Coordinates of C-alpha atoms in Angstrom, one line a residue:
X1 CA -22.5 -81.7 -10.4
X2 CA -21.4 -83.0 -13.8
X3 CA -19.9 -81.3 -16.9
X4 CA -18.8 -82.7 -20.2
X5 CA -15.6 -81.7 -22.1
X6 CA -14.6 -82.9 -25.6
X7 CA -11.0 -81.7 -25.4
X8 CA -9.5 -84.9 -24.1
X9 CA -7.9 -87.5 -26.4
X10 CA -6.8 -89.7 -23.5
X11 CA -8.2 -90.9 -20.2
X12 CA -8.7 -88.3 -17.4
X13 CA -6.6 -89.6 -14.5
X14 CA -6.9 -86.6 -12.0
X15 CA -9.6 -84.2 -11.1
X16 CA -9.6 -81.5 -8.4
X17 CA -12.1 -78.7 -7.4
X18 CA -11.2 -75.5 -5.6
X19 CA -12.8 -74.6 -2.2
X20 CA -15.4 -72.3 -3.8
X21 CA -16.4 -74.8 -6.3
X22 CA -16.1 -72.4 -9.2
X23 CA -13.1 -73.9 -10.9
X24 CA -11.9 -77.4 -11.8
X25 CA -8.5 -78.7 -12.8
X26 CA -8.2 -82.0 -14.8
X27 CA -5.2 -84.0 -15.7
X28 CA -5.2 -86.7 -18.5
X29 CA -2.8 -89.2 -19.9
X30 CA -1.8 -86.9 -22.7
X31 CA 0.3 -85.0 -20.2
X32 CA -1.8 -81.9 -20.1
X33 CA -3.6 -80.0 -17.4
X34 CA -6.7 -78.1 -18.3
X35 CA -8.4 -75.4 -16.1
X36 CA -12.2 -74.8 -16.2
X37 CA -14.1 -71.8 -14.9
X38 CA -17.9 -72.5 -14.5
X39 CA -18.7 -68.8 -14.2
X40 CA -17.0 -67.8 -17.4
X41 CA -17.8 -71.0 -19.3
X42 CA -19.8 -70.7 -22.5
X43 CA -21.8 -73.3 -24.4
X44 CA -18.7 -74.8 -25.9
X45 CA -17.6 -76.0 -22.5
X46 CA -13.9 -75.4 -23.2
X47 CA -11.1 -74.8 -20.7
X48 CA -9.8 -71.3 -20.4
X49 CA -6.2 -72.4 -19.9
X50 CA -4.1 -75.4 -20.8
X51 CA -0.8 -76.3 -19.2
X52 CA 1.8 -78.3 -21.0
X53 CA 4.5 -80.5 -19.4
X54 CA 7.9 -78.9 -18.8
X55 CA 11.3 -80.2 -17.8
X56 CA 11.5 -78.3 -14.4
X57 CA 9.1 -78.2 -11.4
X58 CA 7.0 -75.1 -12.0
X59 CA 4.4 -73.6 -9.7
X60 CA 1.3 -71.7 -10.9
X61 CA -1.2 -69.3 -9.3
X62 CA -5.0 -69.7 -9.4
X63 CA -5.3 -68.3 -12.9
X64 CA -2.6 -70.7 -14.4
X65 CA 0.1 -68.1 -14.6
X66 CA 3.7 -69.2 -13.8
X67 CA 5.0 -67.9 -10.5
X68 CA 8.3 -69.5 -10.7
X69 CA 10.3 -72.8 -11.3
X70 CA 12.1 -74.7 -8.6
X71 CA 15.7 -75.6 -9.2
X72 CA 16.4 -79.1 -10.5
X73 CA 18.9 -81.3 -8.5
X74 CA 22.0 -83.0 -9.7
X75 CA 21.2 -86.6 -10.7
X76 CA 24.8 -87.7 -10.2
X77 CA 24.8 -86.8 -6.5
X78 CA 23.9 -89.9 -4.5
X79 CA 23.0 -88.1 -1.2
X80 CA 19.9 -86.0 -1.9
X81 CA 20.6 -83.7 1.0
X82 CA 23.6 -82.3 -0.9
X83 CA 21.6 -81.4 -3.9
X84 CA 19.2 -78.4 -4.3
X85 CA 16.1 -80.1 -5.8
X86 CA 14.4 -83.2 -6.9
X87 CA 16.1 -85.3 -9.6
X88 CA 12.9 -87.2 -10.7
X89 CA 9.3 -86.5 -11.4
X90 CA 6.9 -85.2 -8.7
X91 CA 4.2 -87.5 -7.3
X92 CA 2.3 -85.1 -5.0
X93 CA 2.3 -81.5 -3.7
X94 CA 0.6 -80.0 -0.7
X95 CA 0.4 -76.4 0.6
X96 CA 1.1 -75.7 4.3
X97 CA -2.3 -75.4 6.2
X98 CA -1.3 -72.1 7.9
X99 CA 1.8 -70.8 6.2
X100 CA 0.9 -70.0 2.5
X101 CA 4.5 -69.5 1.4
X102 CA 5.5 -73.1 2.3
X103 CA 4.8 -76.1 0.0
X104 CA 5.6 -79.8 0.5
X105 CA 6.4 -82.1 -2.5
X106 CA 7.1 -85.8 -2.8
X107 CA 9.1 -87.3 -5.7
X108 CA 10.0 -90.6 -7.4
X109 CA 13.6 -90.0 -6.2
X110 CA 12.5 -91.2 -2.7
X111 CA 12.5 -87.8 -0.9
X112 CA 10.2 -85.1 0.4
X113 CA 11.1 -81.5 0.0
X114 CA 9.9 -78.3 1.8
X115 CA 10.0 -75.2 -0.3
X116 CA 9.6 -71.4 0.1
X117 CA 7.8 -69.8 -2.8
X118 CA 9.8 -66.6 -2.2
X119 CA 13.1 -68.5 -2.9
X120 CA 13.1 -70.9 -5.9
X121 CA 16.8 -71.5 -5.8
X122 CA 17.0 -73.9 -2.9
X123 CA 14.8 -76.0 -0.7
X124 CA 14.2 -75.4 3.0
X125 CA 14.4 -79.0 4.2
X126 CA 15.0 -82.4 2.7
X127 CA 13.2 -85.4 4.3
X128 CA 14.3 -89.0 3.5
X129 CA 12.2 -92.0 4.8
X130 CA 13.7 -94.9 6.6
X131 CA 14.1 -98.0 4.6
X132 CA 14.9 -101.6 5.5
X133 CA 17.5 -101.8 2.8
X134 CA 19.7 -99.0 1.3
X135 CA 18.4 -97.7 -2.0
X136 CA 15.8 -95.3 -3.5
X137 CA 12.1 -96.1 -3.1
X138 CA 9.7 -93.6 -4.5
X139 CA 7.4 -91.6 -2.2
X140 CA 4.0 -91.8 -3.8
X141 CA 2.1 -89.2 -1.8
X142 CA 2.4 -86.7 1.1
X143 CA 0.2 -84.8 3.4
X144 CA 0.3 -82.2 6.4
X145 CA -1.5 -82.5 9.7
X146 CA -4.0 -79.8 10.7
X147 CA -1.3 -77.8 12.7
X148 CA 1.4 -78.1 10.0
X149 CA 3.8 -79.7 12.5
X150 CA 4.0 -83.2 11.1
X151 CA 4.2 -84.7 7.6
X152 CA 2.9 -88.1 6.5
X153 CA 4.4 -89.8 3.5
X154 CA 3.3 -93.0 1.6
X155 CA 6.5 -94.9 0.6
X156 CA 6.7 -97.3 -2.3
X157 CA 7.6 -100.2 0.0
X158 CA 4.1 -100.1 1.5
X159 CA 4.8 -98.2 4.6
X160 CA 3.3 -95.0 5.9
X161 CA 5.8 -92.8 7.8
X162 CA 5.3 -89.6 9.8
X163 CA 8.0 -86.9 10.1
X164 CA 8.2 -84.0 12.6
X165 CA 9.2 -80.7 11.0
X166 CA 9.3 -78.4 14.0
X167 CA 10.2 -78.7 17.7
X168 CA 13.0 -80.6 19.6
X169 CA 14.8 -83.2 17.5
X170 CA 14.7 -85.7 20.3
X171 CA 10.9 -85.5 20.3
X172 CA 10.6 -85.4 16.5
X173 CA 12.3 -87.6 14.0
X174 CA 10.7 -90.3 11.9
X175 CA 7.8 -92.5 13.2
X176 CA 6.7 -95.5 11.0
X177 CA 2.9 -95.6 11.3
X178 CA 2.5 -98.6 9.1
X179 CA 4.9 -101.3 7.8
X180 CA 3.7 -104.2 5.7
X181 CA 6.3 -106.5 7.2
X182 CA 5.6 -105.7 10.8
X183 CA 2.0 -104.7 11.0
X184 CA 0.2 -107.9 10.2
X185 CA -3.2 -106.5 11.4
X186 CA -3.0 -103.3 9.6
X187 CA -2.8 -99.7 10.9
X188 CA -4.9 -99.7 14.1
X189 CA -4.3 -96.5 15.9
X190 CA -2.0 -93.4 15.5
X191 CA 1.4 -93.6 17.2
X192 CA 1.3 -89.9 18.0
X193 CA -1.5 -90.2 20.6
X194 CA -2.4 -93.0 23.0
X195 CA -6.0 -94.1 23.2
X196 CA -8.0 -92.7 25.9
X197 CA -8.6 -95.0 28.8
X198 CA -12.1 -95.7 29.8
X199 CA -13.4 -94.6 33.2
X200 CA -16.3 -95.7 35.3
X201 CA -17.9 -92.3 34.9
X202 CA -18.0 -92.9 31.1
X203 CA -20.8 -95.3 31.5
X204 CA -24.1 -94.2 30.1
X205 CA -27.3 -96.2 30.0
X206 CA -28.8 -96.3 26.6
X207 CA -32.5 -95.2 26.6
X208 CA -35.0 -98.0 25.6
X209 CA -37.9 -97.0 23.4
X210 CA -40.8 -99.4 23.3
X211 CA -43.1 -99.1 20.3
X212 CA -45.8 -101.7 20.2
X213 CA -47.2 -100.6 16.8
X214 CA -43.8 -100.9 15.0
X215 CA -43.3 -103.0 12.0
X216 CA -42.3 -106.6 12.6
X217 CA -38.8 -105.8 11.3
X218 CA -38.3 -103.1 13.9
X219 CA -40.4 -104.6 16.7
X220 CA -38.6 -105.4 20.0
X221 CA -37.8 -109.0 20.5
X222 CA -39.6 -110.7 23.4
X223 CA -37.5 -111.7 26.4
X224 CA -36.2 -115.2 26.6
X225 CA -38.1 -116.0 29.8
X226 CA -41.5 -115.2 28.1
X227 CA -40.6 -117.2 25.1
X228 CA -39.6 -120.2 27.3
X229 CA -42.9 -120.0 29.3
X230 CA -44.9 -119.8 26.1
X231 CA -43.1 -122.9 24.6
X232 CA -43.7 -124.9 27.8
X233 CA -47.5 -124.2 27.6
X234 CA -47.6 -125.6 24.0
X235 CA -47.8 -129.4 24.3
X236 CA -46.4 -129.9 20.7
X237 CA -43.4 -127.6 21.1
X238 CA -42.5 -128.8 24.6
X239 CA -43.0 -132.4 23.7
X240 CA -45.3 -132.9 26.7
X241 CA -46.2 -136.6 27.3
X242 CA -49.9 -137.5 27.2
X243 CA -51.8 -137.4 30.5
X244 CA -53.0 -140.8 31.9
X245 CA -56.7 -141.7 31.5
X246 CA -58.7 -140.7 34.5
X247 CA -62.3 -141.0 35.6
X248 CA -64.8 -143.9 36.3
X249 CA -64.7 -146.9 34.0
X250 CA -67.4 -148.9 32.4
X251 CA -67.4 -152.6 31.5
X252 CA -63.9 -153.1 33.1
X253 CA -62.4 -150.3 31.0
X254 CA -61.1 -146.9 32.2
X255 CA -62.2 -143.9 30.3
X256 CA -64.4 -140.8 30.4
X257 CA -66.7 -142.3 27.8
X258 CA -67.3 -145.4 29.9
X259 CA -67.2 -147.4 26.7
X260 CA -65.0 -148.2 23.8
X261 CA -67.3 -146.8 21.2
X262 CA -68.2 -143.2 20.4
X263 CA -71.8 -144.4 19.8
X264 CA -72.1 -145.7 23.3
X265 CA -70.9 -142.3 24.7
X266 CA -73.5 -140.4 22.5
X267 CA -76.3 -142.8 23.5
X268 CA -75.5 -142.4 27.2
X269 CA -75.5 -138.6 26.9
X270 CA -78.9 -138.8 25.1
X271 CA -80.3 -140.9 27.9
X272 CA -80.8 -144.1 25.8
X273 CA -78.3 -146.0 27.9
X274 CA -78.8 -146.0 31.6
X275 CA -76.1 -146.9 34.1
X276 CA -77.5 -149.3 36.8
X277 CA -74.2 -150.5 38.2
X278 CA -74.3 -147.9 41.0
X279 CA -77.6 -149.3 42.2
X280 CA -76.8 -153.0 41.9
X281 CA -75.5 -155.3 44.8
X282 CA -72.0 -156.6 43.9
X283 CA -72.7 -159.9 45.6
X284 CA -75.9 -160.5 43.7
X285 CA -74.2 -159.5 40.5
X286 CA -71.5 -162.2 41.1
X287 CA -73.9 -164.9 42.3
X288 CA -76.1 -164.7 39.2
X289 CA -73.3 -166.2 37.2
X290 CA -72.7 -169.0 39.8
X291 CA -74.9 -171.6 37.9
X292 CA -73.2 -171.0 34.6
X293 CA -69.7 -171.2 36.1
X294 CA -70.6 -174.5 37.9
X295 CA -71.9 -176.1 34.7
X296 CA -69.3 -174.8 32.4
X297 CA -66.2 -173.9 34.4
X298 CA -63.3 -172.1 32.6
X299 CA -59.6 -171.2 33.2
X300 CA -58.6 -172.4 36.7
X301 CA -61.7 -174.5 37.8
X302 CA -61.2 -177.4 35.4
X303 CA -57.6 -178.1 36.7
X304 CA -59.0 -178.6 40.3
X305 CA -62.2 -180.4 39.4
X306 CA -61.1 -183.7 40.9
X307 CA -59.4 -182.4 44.0
X308 CA -61.4 -179.2 44.8
X309 CA -64.1 -179.5 47.4
X310 CA -67.6 -178.2 46.9
X311 CA -67.7 -174.5 47.1
X312 CA -69.7 -173.1 50.0
X313 CA -70.8 -169.4 50.1
X314 CA -71.6 -167.6 53.2
X315 CA -75.2 -166.9 53.8
X316 CA -76.3 -163.3 53.5
X317 CA -77.9 -161.4 56.3
X318 CA -81.2 -161.4 54.5
X319 CA -81.3 -165.2 54.3
X320 CA -80.5 -165.5 58.0
X321 CA -83.4 -163.3 58.9
X322 CA -85.7 -165.4 56.8
X323 CA -84.7 -168.5 58.7

């Protein structure tokens, strides 16, 4: 919901809406408070009431009419508990959540006051925050708890302090919720209630929903075991070494092609090259080179030409039968 108003000459620094949403209060840097009613607003979008600043601390009703003015304290009294009101400007005000006649205010004089709207001559209670050094530090904001039994105040030194308003004084008092010099990690938990301890019965298994047709961004990630098995099957990702060459050789070389050239492999598959080494006699295959080796010896034979006796080969069974 947005609305435009042309009555401001300065920046609007505060804005609040009532619970019903029918009225809005705005505060600007020109020290004026304007009240707007959406149900009674015309096309000119003007406020129905404008509140000017005053020297005292006044309280208004929902229609902007003055209900009363709280008494102002004596600025020459050092102890604020001995005076009847604030001696400086107010910074915040909050109604009691259950008792409509009680209001809480905080001021720049470093104190919090509890007031009764039926008696504007004196306050009900004066609350002073605890300070590391004596002096006056302004209280910038204040708030009630839901039950109206405790008060929280934000002090100008950076601390957040909680005060008990009812009950035994030994149980109440001032509790510093946050101190910038002591709390290095910030405000973690409330000091009024200890965190609940976890029990074994608190365990609850989270349901797992599998959706195979989900988008890649929302798809379930595969398990690490399946990913590892898939990587091991890939020779490139697993850096698997090459397998040794197996199978029968050809021409003194090992290989499935039985030759060093692809052409030989293709000719063999086409039937143009026939393998006869399986049908040949190894002894005859060696002896057919005997005459060539005797006439033109190579490698070891020339070194023993003078001392080596004549080579004698054993006769085959076929030659013995012929004789």
